[in-house]
Tab-separated table of C-alpha atoms and ligand atoms in Angstrom:
chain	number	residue	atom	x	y	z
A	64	UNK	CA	140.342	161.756	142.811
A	65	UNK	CA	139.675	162.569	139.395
A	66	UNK	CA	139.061	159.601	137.168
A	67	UNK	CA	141.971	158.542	135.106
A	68	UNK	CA	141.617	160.033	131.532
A	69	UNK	CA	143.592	157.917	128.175
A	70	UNK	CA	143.024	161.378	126.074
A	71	UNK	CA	146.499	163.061	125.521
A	72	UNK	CA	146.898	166.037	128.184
A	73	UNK	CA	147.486	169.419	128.118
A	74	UNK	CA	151.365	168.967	128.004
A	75	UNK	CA	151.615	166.321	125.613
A	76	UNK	CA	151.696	162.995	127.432
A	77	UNK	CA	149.861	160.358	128.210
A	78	UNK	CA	151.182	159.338	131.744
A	79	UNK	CA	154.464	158.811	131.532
A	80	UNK	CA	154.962	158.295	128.071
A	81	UNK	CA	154.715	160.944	125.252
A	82	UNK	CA	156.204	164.449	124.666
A	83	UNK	CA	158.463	166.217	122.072
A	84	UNK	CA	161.888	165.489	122.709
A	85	UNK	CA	163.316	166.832	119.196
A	86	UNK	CA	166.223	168.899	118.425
A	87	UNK	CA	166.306	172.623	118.689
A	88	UNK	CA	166.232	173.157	115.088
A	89	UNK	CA	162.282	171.767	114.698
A	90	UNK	CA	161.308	173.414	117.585
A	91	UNK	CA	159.689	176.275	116.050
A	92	UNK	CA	158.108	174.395	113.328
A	93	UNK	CA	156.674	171.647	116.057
A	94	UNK	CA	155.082	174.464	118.593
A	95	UNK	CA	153.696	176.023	115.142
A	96	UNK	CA	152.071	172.411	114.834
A	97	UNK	CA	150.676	172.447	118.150
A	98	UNK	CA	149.176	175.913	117.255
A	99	UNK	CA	147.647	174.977	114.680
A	100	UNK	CA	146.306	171.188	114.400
A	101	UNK	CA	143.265	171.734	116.349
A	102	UNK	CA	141.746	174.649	115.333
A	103	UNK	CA	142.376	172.853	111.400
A	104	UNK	CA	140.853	169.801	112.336
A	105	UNK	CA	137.934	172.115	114.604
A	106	UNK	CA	137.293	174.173	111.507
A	107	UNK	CA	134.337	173.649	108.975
A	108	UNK	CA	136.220	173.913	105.792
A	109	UNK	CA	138.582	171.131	107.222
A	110	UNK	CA	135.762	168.483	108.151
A	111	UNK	CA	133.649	169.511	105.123
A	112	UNK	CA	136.854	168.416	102.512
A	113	UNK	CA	137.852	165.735	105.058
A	114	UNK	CA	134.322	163.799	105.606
A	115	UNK	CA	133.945	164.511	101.421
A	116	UNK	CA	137.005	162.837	100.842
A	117	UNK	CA	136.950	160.141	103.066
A	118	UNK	CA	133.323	159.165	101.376
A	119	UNK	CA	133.996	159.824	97.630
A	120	UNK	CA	137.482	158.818	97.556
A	121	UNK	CA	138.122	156.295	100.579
A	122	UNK	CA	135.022	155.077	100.310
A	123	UNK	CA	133.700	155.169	103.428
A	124	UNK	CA	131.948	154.726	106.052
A	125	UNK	CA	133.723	151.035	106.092
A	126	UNK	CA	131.028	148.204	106.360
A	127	UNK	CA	130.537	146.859	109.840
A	128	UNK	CA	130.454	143.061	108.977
A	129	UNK	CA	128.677	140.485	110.998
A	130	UNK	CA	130.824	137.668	110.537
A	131	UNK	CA	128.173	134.352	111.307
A	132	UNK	CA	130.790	131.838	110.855
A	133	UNK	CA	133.105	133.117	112.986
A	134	UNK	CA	131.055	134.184	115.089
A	135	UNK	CA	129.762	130.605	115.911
A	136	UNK	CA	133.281	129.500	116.293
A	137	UNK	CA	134.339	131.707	118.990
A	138	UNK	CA	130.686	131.886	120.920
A	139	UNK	CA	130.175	135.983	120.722
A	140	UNK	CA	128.532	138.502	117.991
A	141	UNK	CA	131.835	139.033	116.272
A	142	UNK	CA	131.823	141.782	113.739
A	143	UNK	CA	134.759	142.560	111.344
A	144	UNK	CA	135.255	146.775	110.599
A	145	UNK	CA	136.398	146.428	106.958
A	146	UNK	CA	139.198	149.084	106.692
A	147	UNK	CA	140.683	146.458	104.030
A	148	UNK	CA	137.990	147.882	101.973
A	149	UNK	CA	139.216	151.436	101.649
A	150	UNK	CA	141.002	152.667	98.628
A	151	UNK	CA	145.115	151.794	98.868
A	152	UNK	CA	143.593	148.635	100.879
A	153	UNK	CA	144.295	149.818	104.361
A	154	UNK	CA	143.304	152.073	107.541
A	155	UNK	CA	146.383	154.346	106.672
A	156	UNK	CA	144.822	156.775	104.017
A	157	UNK	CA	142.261	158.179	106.634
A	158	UNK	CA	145.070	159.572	108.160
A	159	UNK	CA	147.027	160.519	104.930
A	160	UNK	CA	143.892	162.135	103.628
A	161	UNK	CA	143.680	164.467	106.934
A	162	UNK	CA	147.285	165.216	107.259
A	163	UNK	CA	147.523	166.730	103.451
A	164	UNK	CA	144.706	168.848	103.823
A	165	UNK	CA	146.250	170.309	106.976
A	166	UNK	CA	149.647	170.704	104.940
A	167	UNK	CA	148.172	172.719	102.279
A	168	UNK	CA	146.098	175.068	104.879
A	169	UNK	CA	149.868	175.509	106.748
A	170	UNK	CA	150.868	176.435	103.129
A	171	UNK	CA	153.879	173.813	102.886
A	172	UNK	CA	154.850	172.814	99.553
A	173	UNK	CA	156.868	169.571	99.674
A	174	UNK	CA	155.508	165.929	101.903
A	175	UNK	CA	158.025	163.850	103.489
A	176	UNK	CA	157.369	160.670	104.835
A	177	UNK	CA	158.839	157.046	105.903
A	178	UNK	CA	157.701	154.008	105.428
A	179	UNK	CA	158.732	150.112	106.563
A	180	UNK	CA	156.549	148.141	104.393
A	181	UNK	CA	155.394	150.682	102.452
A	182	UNK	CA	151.143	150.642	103.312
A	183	UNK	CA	151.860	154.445	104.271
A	184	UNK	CA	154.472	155.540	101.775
A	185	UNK	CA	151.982	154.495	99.119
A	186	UNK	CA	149.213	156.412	101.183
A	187	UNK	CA	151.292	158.933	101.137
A	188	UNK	CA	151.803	159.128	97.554
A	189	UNK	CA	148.205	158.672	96.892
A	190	UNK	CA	146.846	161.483	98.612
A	191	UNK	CA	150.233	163.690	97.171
A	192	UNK	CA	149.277	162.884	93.512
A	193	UNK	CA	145.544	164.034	94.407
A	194	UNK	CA	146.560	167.560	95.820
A	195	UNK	CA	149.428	167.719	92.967
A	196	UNK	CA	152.135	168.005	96.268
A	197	UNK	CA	155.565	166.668	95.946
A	198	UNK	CA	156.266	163.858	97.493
A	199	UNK	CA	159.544	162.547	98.717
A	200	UNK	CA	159.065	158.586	100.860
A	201	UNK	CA	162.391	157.043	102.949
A	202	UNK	CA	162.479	153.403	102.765
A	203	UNK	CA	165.245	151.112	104.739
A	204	UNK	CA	166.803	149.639	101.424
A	205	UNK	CA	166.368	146.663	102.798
A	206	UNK	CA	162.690	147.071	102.493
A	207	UNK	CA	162.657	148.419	99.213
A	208	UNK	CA	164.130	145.109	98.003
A	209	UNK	CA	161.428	143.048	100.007
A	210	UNK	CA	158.497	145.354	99.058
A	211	UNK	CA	159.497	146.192	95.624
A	212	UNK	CA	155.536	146.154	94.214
A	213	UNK	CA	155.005	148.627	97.029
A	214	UNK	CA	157.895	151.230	95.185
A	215	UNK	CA	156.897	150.683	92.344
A	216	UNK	CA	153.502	152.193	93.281
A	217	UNK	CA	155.059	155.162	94.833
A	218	UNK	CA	156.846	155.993	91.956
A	219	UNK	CA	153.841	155.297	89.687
A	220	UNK	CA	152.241	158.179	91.653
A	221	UNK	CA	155.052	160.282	91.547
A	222	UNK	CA	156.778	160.086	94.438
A	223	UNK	CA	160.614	160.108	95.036
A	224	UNK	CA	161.556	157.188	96.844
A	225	UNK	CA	164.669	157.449	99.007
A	226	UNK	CA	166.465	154.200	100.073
A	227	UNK	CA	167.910	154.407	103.430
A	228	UNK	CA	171.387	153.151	104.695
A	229	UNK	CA	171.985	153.314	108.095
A	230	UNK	CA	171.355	150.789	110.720
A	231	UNK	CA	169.581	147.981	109.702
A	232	UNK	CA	167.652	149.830	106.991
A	233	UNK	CA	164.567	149.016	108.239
A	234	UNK	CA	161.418	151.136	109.073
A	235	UNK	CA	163.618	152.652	112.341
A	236	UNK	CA	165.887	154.332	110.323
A	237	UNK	CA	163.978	155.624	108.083
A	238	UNK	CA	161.956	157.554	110.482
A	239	UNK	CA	165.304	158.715	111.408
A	240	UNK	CA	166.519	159.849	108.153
A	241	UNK	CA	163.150	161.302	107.505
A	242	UNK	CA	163.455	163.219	110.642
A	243	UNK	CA	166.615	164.365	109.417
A	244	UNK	CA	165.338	165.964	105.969
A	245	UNK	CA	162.749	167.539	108.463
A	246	UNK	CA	165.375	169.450	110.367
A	247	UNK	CA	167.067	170.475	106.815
A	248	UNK	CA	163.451	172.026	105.086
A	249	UNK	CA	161.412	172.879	108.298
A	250	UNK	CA	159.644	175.561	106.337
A	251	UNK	CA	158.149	174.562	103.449
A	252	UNK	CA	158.045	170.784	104.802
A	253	UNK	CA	154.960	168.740	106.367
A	254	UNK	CA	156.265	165.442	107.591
A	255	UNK	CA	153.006	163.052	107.454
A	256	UNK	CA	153.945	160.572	110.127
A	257	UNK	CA	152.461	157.498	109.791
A	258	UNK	CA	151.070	155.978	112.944
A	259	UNK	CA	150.684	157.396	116.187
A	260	UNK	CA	154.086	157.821	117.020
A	261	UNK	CA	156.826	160.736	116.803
A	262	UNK	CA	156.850	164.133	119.030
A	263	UNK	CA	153.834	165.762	120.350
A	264	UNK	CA	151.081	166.351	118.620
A	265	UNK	CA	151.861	163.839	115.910
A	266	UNK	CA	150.468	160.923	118.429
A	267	UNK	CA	147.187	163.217	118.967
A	268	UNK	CA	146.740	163.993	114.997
A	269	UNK	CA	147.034	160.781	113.932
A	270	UNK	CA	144.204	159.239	116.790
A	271	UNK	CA	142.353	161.925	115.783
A	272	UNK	CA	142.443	160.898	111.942
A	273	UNK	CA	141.549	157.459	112.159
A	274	UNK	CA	138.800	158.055	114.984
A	275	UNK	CA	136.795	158.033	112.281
A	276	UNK	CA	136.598	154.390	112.963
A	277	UNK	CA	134.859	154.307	115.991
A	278	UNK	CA	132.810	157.007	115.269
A	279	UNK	CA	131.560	154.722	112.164
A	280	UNK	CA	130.923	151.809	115.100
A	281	UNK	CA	128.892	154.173	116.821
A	282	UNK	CA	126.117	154.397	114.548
A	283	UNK	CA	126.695	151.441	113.322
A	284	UNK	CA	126.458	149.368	116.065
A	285	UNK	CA	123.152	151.310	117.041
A	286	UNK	CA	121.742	149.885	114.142
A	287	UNK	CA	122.671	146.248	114.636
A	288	UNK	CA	122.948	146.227	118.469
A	289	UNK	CA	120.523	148.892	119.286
A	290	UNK	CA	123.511	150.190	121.195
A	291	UNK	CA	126.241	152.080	120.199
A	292	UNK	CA	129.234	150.372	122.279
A	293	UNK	CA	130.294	146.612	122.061
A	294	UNK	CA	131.479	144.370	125.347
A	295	UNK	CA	134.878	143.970	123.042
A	296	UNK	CA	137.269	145.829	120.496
A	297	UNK	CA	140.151	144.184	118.925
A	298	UNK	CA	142.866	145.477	116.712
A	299	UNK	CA	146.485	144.475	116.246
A	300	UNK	CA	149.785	147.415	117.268
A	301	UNK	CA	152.704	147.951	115.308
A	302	UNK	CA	152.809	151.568	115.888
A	303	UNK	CA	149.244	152.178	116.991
A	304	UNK	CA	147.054	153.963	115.063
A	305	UNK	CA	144.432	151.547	113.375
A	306	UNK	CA	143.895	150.625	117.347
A	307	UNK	CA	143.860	153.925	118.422
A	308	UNK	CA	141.048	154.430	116.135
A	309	UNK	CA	139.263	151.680	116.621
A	310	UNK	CA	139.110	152.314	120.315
A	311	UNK	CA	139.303	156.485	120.279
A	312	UNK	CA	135.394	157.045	121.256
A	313	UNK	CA	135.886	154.568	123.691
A	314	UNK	CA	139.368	155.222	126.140
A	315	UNK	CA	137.341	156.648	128.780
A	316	UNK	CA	134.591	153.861	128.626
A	317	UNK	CA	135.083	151.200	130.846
A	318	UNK	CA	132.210	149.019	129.304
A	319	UNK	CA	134.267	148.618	126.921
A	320	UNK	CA	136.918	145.655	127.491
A	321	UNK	CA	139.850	146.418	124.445
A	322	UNK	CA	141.888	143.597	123.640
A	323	UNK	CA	144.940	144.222	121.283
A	324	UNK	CA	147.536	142.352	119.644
A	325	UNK	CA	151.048	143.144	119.363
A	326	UNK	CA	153.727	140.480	116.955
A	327	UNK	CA	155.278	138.239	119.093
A	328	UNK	CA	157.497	136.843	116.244
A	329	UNK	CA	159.363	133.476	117.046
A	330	UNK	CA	157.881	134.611	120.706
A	331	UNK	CA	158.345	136.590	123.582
A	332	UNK	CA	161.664	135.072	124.655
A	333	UNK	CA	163.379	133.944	121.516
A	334	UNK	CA	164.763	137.261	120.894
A	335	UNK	CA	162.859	137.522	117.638
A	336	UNK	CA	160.212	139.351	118.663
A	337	UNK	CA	158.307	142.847	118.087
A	338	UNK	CA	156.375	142.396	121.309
A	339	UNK	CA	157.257	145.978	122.280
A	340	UNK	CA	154.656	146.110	125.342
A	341	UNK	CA	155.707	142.513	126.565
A	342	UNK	CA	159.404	143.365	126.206
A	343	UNK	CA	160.353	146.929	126.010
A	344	UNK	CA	161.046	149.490	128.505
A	345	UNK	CA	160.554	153.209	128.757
A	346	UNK	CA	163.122	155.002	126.350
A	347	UNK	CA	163.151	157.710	124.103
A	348	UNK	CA	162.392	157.138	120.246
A	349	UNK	CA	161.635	159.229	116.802
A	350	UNK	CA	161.051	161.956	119.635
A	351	UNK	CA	158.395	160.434	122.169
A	352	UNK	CA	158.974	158.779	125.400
A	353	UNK	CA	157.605	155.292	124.768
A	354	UNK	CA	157.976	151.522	125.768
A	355	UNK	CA	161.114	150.452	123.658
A	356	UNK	CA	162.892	147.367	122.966
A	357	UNK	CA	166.285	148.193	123.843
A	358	UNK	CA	169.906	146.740	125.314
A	359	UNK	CA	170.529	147.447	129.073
A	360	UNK	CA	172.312	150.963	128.112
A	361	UNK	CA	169.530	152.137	125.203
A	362	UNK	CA	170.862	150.841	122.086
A	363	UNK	CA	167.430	150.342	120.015
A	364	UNK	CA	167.039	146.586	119.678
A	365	UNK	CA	166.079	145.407	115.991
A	366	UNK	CA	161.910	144.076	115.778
A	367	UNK	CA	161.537	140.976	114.212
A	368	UNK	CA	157.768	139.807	113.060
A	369	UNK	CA	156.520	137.949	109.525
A	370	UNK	CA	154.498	141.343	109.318
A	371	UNK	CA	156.297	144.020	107.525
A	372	UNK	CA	153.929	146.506	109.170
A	373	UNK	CA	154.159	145.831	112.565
A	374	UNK	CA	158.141	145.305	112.504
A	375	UNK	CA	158.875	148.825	114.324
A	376	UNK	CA	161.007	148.417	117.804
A	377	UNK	CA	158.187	151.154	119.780
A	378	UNK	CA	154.661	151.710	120.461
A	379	UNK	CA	152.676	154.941	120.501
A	380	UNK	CA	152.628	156.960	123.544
A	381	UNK	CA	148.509	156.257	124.073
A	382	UNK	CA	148.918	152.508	124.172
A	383	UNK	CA	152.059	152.831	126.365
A	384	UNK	CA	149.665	154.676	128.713
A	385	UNK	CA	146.822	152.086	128.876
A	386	UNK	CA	149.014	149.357	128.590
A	387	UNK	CA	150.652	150.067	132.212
A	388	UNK	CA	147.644	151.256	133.803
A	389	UNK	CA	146.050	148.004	132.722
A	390	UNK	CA	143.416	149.530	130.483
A	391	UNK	CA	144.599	147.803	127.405
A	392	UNK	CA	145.056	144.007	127.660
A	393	UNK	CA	147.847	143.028	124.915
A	394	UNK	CA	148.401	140.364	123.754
A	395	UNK	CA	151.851	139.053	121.774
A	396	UNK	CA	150.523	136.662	118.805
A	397	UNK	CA	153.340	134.719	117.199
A	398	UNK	CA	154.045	134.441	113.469
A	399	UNK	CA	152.303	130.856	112.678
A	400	UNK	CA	149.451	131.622	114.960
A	401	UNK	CA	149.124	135.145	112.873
A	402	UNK	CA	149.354	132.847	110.030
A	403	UNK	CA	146.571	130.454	111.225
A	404	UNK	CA	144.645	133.161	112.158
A	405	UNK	CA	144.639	134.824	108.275
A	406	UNK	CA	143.891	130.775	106.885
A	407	UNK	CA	140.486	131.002	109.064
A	408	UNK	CA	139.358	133.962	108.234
A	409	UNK	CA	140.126	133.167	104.619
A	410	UNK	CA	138.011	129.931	104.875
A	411	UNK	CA	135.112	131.128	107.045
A	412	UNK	CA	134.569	133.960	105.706
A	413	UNK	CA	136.000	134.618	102.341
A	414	UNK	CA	138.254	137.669	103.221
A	415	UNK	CA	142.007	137.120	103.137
A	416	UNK	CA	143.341	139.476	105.810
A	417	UNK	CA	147.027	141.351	106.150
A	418	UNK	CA	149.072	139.482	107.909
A	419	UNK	CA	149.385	142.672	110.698
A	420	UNK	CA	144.958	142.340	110.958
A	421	UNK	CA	145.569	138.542	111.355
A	422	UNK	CA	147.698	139.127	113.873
A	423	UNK	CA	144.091	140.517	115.901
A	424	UNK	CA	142.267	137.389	114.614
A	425	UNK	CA	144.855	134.902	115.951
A	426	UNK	CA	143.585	136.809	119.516
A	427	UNK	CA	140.265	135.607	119.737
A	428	UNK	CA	141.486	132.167	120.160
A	429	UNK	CA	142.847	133.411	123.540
A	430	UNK	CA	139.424	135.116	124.824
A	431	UNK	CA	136.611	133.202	126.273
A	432	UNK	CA	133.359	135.321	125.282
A	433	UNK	CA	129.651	134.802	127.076
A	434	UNK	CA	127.313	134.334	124.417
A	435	UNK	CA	125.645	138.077	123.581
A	436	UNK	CA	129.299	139.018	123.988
A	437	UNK	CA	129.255	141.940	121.325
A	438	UNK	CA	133.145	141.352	119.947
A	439	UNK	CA	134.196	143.902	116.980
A	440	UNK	CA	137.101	143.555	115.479
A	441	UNK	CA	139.134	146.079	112.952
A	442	UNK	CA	140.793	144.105	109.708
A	443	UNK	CA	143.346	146.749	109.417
A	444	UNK	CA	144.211	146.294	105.781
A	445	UNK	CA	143.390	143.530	102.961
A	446	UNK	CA	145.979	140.363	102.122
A	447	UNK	CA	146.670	140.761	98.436
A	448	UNK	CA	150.126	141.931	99.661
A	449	UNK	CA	150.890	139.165	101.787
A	450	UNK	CA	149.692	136.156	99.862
A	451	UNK	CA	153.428	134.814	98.987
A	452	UNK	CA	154.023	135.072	102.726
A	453	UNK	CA	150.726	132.665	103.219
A	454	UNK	CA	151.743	130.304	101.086
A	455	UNK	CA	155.339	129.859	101.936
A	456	UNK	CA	153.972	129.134	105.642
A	457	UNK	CA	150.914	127.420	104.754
A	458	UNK	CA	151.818	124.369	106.543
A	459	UNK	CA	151.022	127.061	109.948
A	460	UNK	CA	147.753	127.030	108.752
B	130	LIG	C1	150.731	149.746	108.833
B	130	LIG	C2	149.732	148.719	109.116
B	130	LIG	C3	149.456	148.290	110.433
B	130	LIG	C4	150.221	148.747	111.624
B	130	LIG	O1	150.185	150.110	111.880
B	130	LIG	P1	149.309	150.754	113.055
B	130	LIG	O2	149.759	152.162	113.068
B	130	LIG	O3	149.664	150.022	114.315
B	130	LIG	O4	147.899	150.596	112.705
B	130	LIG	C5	148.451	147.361	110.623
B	130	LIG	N1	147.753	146.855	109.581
B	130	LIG	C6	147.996	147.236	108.313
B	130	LIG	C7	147.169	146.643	107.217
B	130	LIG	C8	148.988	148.179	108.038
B	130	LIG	O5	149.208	148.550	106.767
């Protein structure tokens, strides 16, 4: 039998899960996608303005951290990858910066995106005011009230934030409504999805962007280690795509254990929860088959976590895939324990984590490591953002 493989196929799926179930109306622009995406990212002039940009304006590679402290506490090497250290604070502009690029070669003229707590819209944004591109961002209204700083940003940089009225008018329906602009302005349009979610071959671009990471841990983990895997890699899941980075050199490595950490809310059972791969079931969502938390006949159940960015009711075809086939071992982290988790790092090492990344620290308390245990582990984004959420729950810590 031929050994099971976690890269995307040929078709579009990974297992089960996967594939472009869109309307008719984006089907042309979608298979013009497919065309296209790999021979972009494949090309020279793409990586050379890519890997230039992602030094001189990210500001990478990341530092791979060896956290001593923490380290001690938990018995293993634990290293932290410091995406909190890139410019816009978060993993989510290594894929902004490599979705624009590919826009302008395509020759499209306007960016959509959405955004829940706004991390990406302001990505977005960024990268749009560097490539002079109009942007336009949906937001659930309800999340422009709780992330006002965050639209404030975006419109700092120019972009035209839409607030979003339907459902619950969260992060769900504004990939819906953005979705919907999509279908009105396919042709001059690049949607820059946000995470590895939405039809096929947005799940595939946007591993493919933030592989960077764990191409960075390859080299630099032959420096430290002397070799270029660890025994562990940890990242938290809203959608996916900081862990699909983190782990993207490494799907088809079993030496590699990888340990990830979905928000379990108020918990797994207290129906506040956005413990998609504890909870959901396969269903169809922002056009991908994926593990969804839905009622018995596929209404989308609303997510509920303390951390804006990993309050989305799916998960990312890839993870979906390892997940069931038990290469992935996730883990649902509750609220105070995510809030414990960012109080320790804070203390033991002097970097104040988002809430989502704390979400991955909160895991190691629920890993027993041998000793030369090699454990890194990918802060997603910085805290700045999150600090009123800290202190209103900082009897958790
Ligand atoms: C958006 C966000 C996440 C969750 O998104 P993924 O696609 O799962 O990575 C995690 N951490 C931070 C800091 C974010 O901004």
């Amino acid at each position: 039998m031929k050994k099971e493989s976690f890269y995307v196929d040929e078709r579009g799926y990974y297992g089960e899960f996967g594939g472009a179930y869109i309307p008719e109306i984006l089907y042309k622009v979608v298979k013009d996608l497919k065309e296209a995406y790999l021979p972009i990212i494949e090309s020279e002039e793409f990586q050379k303005e890519y890997c230039q940009l992602l030094r001189d304006y990210v500001g990478r590679p990341s530092p791979l951290y060896y956290a001593a402290r923490m380290s001690e506490k938990y018995g293993c090497r634990l290293y932290l990858k410091r995406e909190d250290l890139n410019h816009t604070g978060a993993h989510k502009i290594n894929n902004t910066v490599g979705q624009i690029l590919m826009a302008k070669k395509m020759g499209k003229t306007r960016i959509i995106a959405e955004t829940g707590a706004g991390q990406h819209g302001v990505a977005t944004a960024t990268v749009c005011a560097l490539m002079n591109m109009k942007c336009e961002v949906f937001m659930g209204a309800t999340d422009v009230e709780r992330q006002h700083t965050n639209v404030e940003r975006m419109k700092m940089l120019g972009a035209e934030v839409h607030p979003v009225t339907t459902g619950n008018m969260t992060l769900s329906d504004a990939c819906s409504e953005a979705i919907r602009d999509w279908c009105c302005h396919p042709k001059d349009t690049f949607y820059i999805v946000g995470s590895t979610m939405g039809p096929h071959p947005y799940p595939d671009i946007v591993a493919r962007m933030q592989s960077i990471i764990s191409k960075e841990l390859k080299e630099q983990l032959m420096e430290k280690e002397g070799r270029d895997y660890p025994d562990y890699l940890v990242a938290c899941v809203g959608g996916g795509s900081n862990a699909a980075g983190t782990v993207y050199h490494y799907l088809d490595d079993e030496r590699v254990k990888i340990v990830l950490a979905e928000a379990g809310g108020h918990g797994v059972d207290s129906g506040h929860t956005a413990a998609t791969m504890h909870c959901g079931t396969t269903g169809i969502l922002h056009g991908a088959k994926m593990l969804v938390m839905q009622t018995p006949d596929g209404q989308i159940e609303e997510a509920f976590t303390i951390s804006a960015g990993l309050d989305y009711p799916g998960v990312g075809p890839m993870h979906c895939n390892m997940f069931q086939k038990g290469r992935s071992k996730v883990l649902a982290i509750n609220d105070d324990e995510a809030i414990r988790g960012g109080y320790e790092l804070t203390r033991l090492e002097g970097i104040i984590p988002a809430i989502e990344s704390a979400h991955a620290v909160a895991a190691l308390s629920k890993l027993t490591f041998k000793a030369d245990d090699v454990v890194v582990l990918t802060v997603s984004g910085r805290g700045d953002k999150d600090i009123e959420t800290y202190l209103k729950h900082k009897e958790w810590a």
